mmCIF file of N, CA and C in Angstrom:
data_model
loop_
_atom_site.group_PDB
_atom_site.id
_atom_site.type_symbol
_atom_site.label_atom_id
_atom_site.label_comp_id
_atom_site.label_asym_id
_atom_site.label_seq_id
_atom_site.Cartn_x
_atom_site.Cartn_y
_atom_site.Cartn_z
ATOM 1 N N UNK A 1 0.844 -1.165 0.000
ATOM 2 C CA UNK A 1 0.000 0.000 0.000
ATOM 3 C C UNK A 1 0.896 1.237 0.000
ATOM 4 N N UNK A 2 -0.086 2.538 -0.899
ATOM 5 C CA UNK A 2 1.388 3.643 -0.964
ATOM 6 C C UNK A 2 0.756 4.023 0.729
ATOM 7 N N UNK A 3 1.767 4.641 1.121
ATOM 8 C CA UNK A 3 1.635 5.579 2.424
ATOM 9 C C UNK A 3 1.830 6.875 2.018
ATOM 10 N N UNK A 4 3.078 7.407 1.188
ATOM 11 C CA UNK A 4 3.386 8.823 1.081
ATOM 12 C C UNK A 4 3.628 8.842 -0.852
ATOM 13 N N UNK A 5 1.853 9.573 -1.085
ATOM 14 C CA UNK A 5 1.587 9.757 -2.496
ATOM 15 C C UNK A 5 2.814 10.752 -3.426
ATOM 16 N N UNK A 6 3.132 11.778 -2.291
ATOM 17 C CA UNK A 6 4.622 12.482 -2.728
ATOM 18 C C UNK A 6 5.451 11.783 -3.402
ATOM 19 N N UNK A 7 5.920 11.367 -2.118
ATOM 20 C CA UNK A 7 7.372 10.420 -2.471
ATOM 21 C C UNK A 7 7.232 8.914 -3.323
ATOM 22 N N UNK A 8 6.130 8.298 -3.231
ATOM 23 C CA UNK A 8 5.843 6.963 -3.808
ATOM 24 C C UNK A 8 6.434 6.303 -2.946
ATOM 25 N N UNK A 9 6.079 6.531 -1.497
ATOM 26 C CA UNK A 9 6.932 5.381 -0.552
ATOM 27 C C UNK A 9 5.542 4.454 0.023
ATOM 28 N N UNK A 10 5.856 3.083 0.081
ATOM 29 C CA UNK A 10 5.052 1.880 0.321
ATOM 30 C C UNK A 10 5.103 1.534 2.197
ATOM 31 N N UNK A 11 4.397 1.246 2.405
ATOM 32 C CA UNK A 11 4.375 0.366 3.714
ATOM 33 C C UNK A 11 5.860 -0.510 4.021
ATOM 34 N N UNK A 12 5.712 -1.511 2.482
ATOM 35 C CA UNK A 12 6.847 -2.179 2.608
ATOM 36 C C UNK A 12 8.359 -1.396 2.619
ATOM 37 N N UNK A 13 8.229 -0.953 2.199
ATOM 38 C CA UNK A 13 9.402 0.260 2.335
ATOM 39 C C UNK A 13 9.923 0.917 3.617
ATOM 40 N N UNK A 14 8.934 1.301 4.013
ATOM 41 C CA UNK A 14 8.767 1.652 5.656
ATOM 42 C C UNK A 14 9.101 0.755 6.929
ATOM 43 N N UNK A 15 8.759 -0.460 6.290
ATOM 44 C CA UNK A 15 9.078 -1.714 7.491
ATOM 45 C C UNK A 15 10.724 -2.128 7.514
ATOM 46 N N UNK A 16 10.877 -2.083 5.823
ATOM 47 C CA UNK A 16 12.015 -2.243 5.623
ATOM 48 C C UNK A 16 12.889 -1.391 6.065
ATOM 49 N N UNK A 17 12.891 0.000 6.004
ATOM 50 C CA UNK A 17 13.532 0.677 6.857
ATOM 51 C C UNK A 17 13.315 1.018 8.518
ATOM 52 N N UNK A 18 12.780 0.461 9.135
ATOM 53 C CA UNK A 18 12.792 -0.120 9.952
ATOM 54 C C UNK A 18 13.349 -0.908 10.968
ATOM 55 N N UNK A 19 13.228 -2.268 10.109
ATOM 56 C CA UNK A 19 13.978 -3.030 10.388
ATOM 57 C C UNK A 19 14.997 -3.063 10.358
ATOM 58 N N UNK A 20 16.006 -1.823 8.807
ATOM 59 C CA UNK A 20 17.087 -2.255 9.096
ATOM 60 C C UNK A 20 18.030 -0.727 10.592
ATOM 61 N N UNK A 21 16.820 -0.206 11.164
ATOM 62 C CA UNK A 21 17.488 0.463 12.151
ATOM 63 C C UNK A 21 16.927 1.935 12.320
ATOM 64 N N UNK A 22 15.564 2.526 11.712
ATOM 65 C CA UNK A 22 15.150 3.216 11.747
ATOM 66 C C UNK A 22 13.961 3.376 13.150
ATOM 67 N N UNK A 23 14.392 4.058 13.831
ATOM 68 C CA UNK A 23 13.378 3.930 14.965
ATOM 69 C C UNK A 23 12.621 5.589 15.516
ATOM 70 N N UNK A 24 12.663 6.471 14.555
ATOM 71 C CA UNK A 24 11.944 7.114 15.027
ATOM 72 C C UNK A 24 11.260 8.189 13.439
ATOM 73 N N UNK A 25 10.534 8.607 13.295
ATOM 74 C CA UNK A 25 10.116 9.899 12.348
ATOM 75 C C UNK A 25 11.022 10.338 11.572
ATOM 76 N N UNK A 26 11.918 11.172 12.646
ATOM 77 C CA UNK A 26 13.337 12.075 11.890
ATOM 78 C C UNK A 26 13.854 11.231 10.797
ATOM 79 N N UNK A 27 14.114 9.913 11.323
ATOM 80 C CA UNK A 27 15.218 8.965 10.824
ATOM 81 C C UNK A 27 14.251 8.453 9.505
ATOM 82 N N UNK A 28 12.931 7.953 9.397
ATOM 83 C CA UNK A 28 12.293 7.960 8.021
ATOM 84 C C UNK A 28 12.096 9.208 7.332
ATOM 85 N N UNK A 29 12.375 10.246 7.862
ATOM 86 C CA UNK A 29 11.804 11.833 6.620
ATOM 87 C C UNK A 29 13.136 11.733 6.362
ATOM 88 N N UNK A 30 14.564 11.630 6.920
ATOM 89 C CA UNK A 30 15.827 11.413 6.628
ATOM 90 C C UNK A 30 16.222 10.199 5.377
ATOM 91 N N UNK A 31 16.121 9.587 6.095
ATOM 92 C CA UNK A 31 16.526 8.259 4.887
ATOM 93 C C UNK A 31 15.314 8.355 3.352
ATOM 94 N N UNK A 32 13.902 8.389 3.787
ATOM 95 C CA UNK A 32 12.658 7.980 2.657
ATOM 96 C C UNK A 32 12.372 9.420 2.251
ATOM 97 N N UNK A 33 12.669 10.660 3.164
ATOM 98 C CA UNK A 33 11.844 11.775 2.647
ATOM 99 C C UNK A 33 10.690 11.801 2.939
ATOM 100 N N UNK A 34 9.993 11.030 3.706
ATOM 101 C CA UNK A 34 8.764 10.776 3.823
ATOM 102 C C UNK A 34 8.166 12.462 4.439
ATOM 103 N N UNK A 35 7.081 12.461 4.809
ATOM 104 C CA UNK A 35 6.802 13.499 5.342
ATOM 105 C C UNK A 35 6.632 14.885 5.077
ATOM 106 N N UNK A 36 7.846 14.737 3.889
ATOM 107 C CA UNK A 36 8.454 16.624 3.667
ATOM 108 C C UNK A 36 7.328 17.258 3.098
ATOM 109 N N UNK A 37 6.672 17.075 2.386
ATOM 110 C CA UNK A 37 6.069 17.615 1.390
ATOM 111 C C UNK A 37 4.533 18.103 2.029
ATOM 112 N N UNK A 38 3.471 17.568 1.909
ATOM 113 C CA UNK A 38 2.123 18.097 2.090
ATOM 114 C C UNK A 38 2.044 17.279 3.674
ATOM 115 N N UNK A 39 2.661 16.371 4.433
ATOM 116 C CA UNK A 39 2.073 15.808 5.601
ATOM 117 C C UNK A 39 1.188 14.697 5.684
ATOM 118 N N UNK A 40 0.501 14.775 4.490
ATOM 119 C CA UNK A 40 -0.496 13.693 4.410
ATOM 120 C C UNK A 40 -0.082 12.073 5.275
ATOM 121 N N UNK A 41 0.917 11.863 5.153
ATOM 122 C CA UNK A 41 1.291 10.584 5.345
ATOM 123 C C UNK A 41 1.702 10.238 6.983
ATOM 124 N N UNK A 42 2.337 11.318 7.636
ATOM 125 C CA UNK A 42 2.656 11.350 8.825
ATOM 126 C C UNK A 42 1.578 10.397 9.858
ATOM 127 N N UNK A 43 0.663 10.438 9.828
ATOM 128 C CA UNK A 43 -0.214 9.683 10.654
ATOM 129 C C UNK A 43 -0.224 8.515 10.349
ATOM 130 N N UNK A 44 -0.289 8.034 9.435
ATOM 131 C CA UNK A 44 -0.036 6.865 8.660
ATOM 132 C C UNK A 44 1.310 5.651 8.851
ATOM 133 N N UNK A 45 2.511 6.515 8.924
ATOM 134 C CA UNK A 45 3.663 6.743 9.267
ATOM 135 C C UNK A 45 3.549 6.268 10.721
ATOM 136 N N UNK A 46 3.222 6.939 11.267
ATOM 137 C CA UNK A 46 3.463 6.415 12.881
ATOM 138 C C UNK A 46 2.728 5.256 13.579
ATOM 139 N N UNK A 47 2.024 5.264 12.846
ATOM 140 C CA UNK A 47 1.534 4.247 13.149
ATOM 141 C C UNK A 47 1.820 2.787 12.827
ATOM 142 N N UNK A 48 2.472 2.870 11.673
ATOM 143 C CA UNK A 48 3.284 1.669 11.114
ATOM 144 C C UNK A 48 4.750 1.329 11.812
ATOM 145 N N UNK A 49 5.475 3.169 11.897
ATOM 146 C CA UNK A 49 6.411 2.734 13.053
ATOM 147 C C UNK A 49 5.989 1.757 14.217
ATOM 148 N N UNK A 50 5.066 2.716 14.921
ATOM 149 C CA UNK A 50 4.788 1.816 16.244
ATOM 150 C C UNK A 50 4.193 0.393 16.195
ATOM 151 N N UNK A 51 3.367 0.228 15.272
ATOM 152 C CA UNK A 51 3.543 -1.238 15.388
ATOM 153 C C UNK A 51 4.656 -2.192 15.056
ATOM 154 N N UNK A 52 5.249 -1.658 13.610
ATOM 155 C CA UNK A 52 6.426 -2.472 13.675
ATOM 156 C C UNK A 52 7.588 -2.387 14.712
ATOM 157 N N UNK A 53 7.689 -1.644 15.932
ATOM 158 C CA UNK A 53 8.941 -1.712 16.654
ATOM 159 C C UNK A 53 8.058 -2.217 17.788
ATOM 160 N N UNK A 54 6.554 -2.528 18.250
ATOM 161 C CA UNK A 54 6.185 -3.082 19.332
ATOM 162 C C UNK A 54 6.556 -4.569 18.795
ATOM 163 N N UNK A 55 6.071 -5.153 17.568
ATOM 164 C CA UNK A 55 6.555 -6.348 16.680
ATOM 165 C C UNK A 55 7.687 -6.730 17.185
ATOM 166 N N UNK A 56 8.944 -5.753 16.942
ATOM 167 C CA UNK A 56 9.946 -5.882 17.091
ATOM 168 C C UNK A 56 10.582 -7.038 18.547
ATOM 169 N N UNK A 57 10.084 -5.428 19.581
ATOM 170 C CA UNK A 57 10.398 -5.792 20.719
ATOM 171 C C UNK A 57 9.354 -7.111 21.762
ATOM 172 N N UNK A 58 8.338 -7.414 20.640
ATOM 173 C CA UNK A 58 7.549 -8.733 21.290
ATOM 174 C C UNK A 58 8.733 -10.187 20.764
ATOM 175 N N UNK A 59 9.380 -10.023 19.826
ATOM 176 C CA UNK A 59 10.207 -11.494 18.953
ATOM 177 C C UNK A 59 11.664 -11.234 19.910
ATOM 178 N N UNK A 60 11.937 -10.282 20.438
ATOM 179 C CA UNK A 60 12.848 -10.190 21.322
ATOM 180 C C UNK A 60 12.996 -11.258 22.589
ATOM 181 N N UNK A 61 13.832 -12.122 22.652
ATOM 182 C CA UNK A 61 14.015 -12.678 23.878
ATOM 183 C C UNK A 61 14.122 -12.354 25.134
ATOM 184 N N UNK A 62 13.390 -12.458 26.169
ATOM 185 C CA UNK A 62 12.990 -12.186 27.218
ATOM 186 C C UNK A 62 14.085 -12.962 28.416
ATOM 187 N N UNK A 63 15.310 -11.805 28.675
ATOM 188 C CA UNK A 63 15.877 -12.365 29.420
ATOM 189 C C UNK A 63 16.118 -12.108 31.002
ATOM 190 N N UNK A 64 16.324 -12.754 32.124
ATOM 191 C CA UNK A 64 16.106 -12.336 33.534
ATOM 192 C C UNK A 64 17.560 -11.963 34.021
#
């Protein structure tokens, strides 16, 4: 799915940067550009962050 009609950036795109170490806003309008332009996408955006880094930190091993 597109997220940011501007830039032509995808969901998958987003996860992917992500995953490989993107953990906050700054760091996707930085790397994807996302954001810059009209805003539209920002809500959209965070919300995909936050689920993919709660994702993240649920596959994380739980150590005592």
């Amino acid at each position: 799915m597109y997220v940011c009609i501007c830039r032509g950036i995808t969901d998958k795109q987003l996860i992917h940067s992500i995953d490989e170490g993107a953990t906050t806003m700054k760091a996707l309008s930085t790397e994807l550009g996302i954001g810059n332009q009209c805003g539209k996408c920002c809500q959209c955006t965070k919300k995909i962050l936050n689920q993919t880094l709660i994702k993240q930190a649920q596959q994380q091993p739980q150590v005592a």
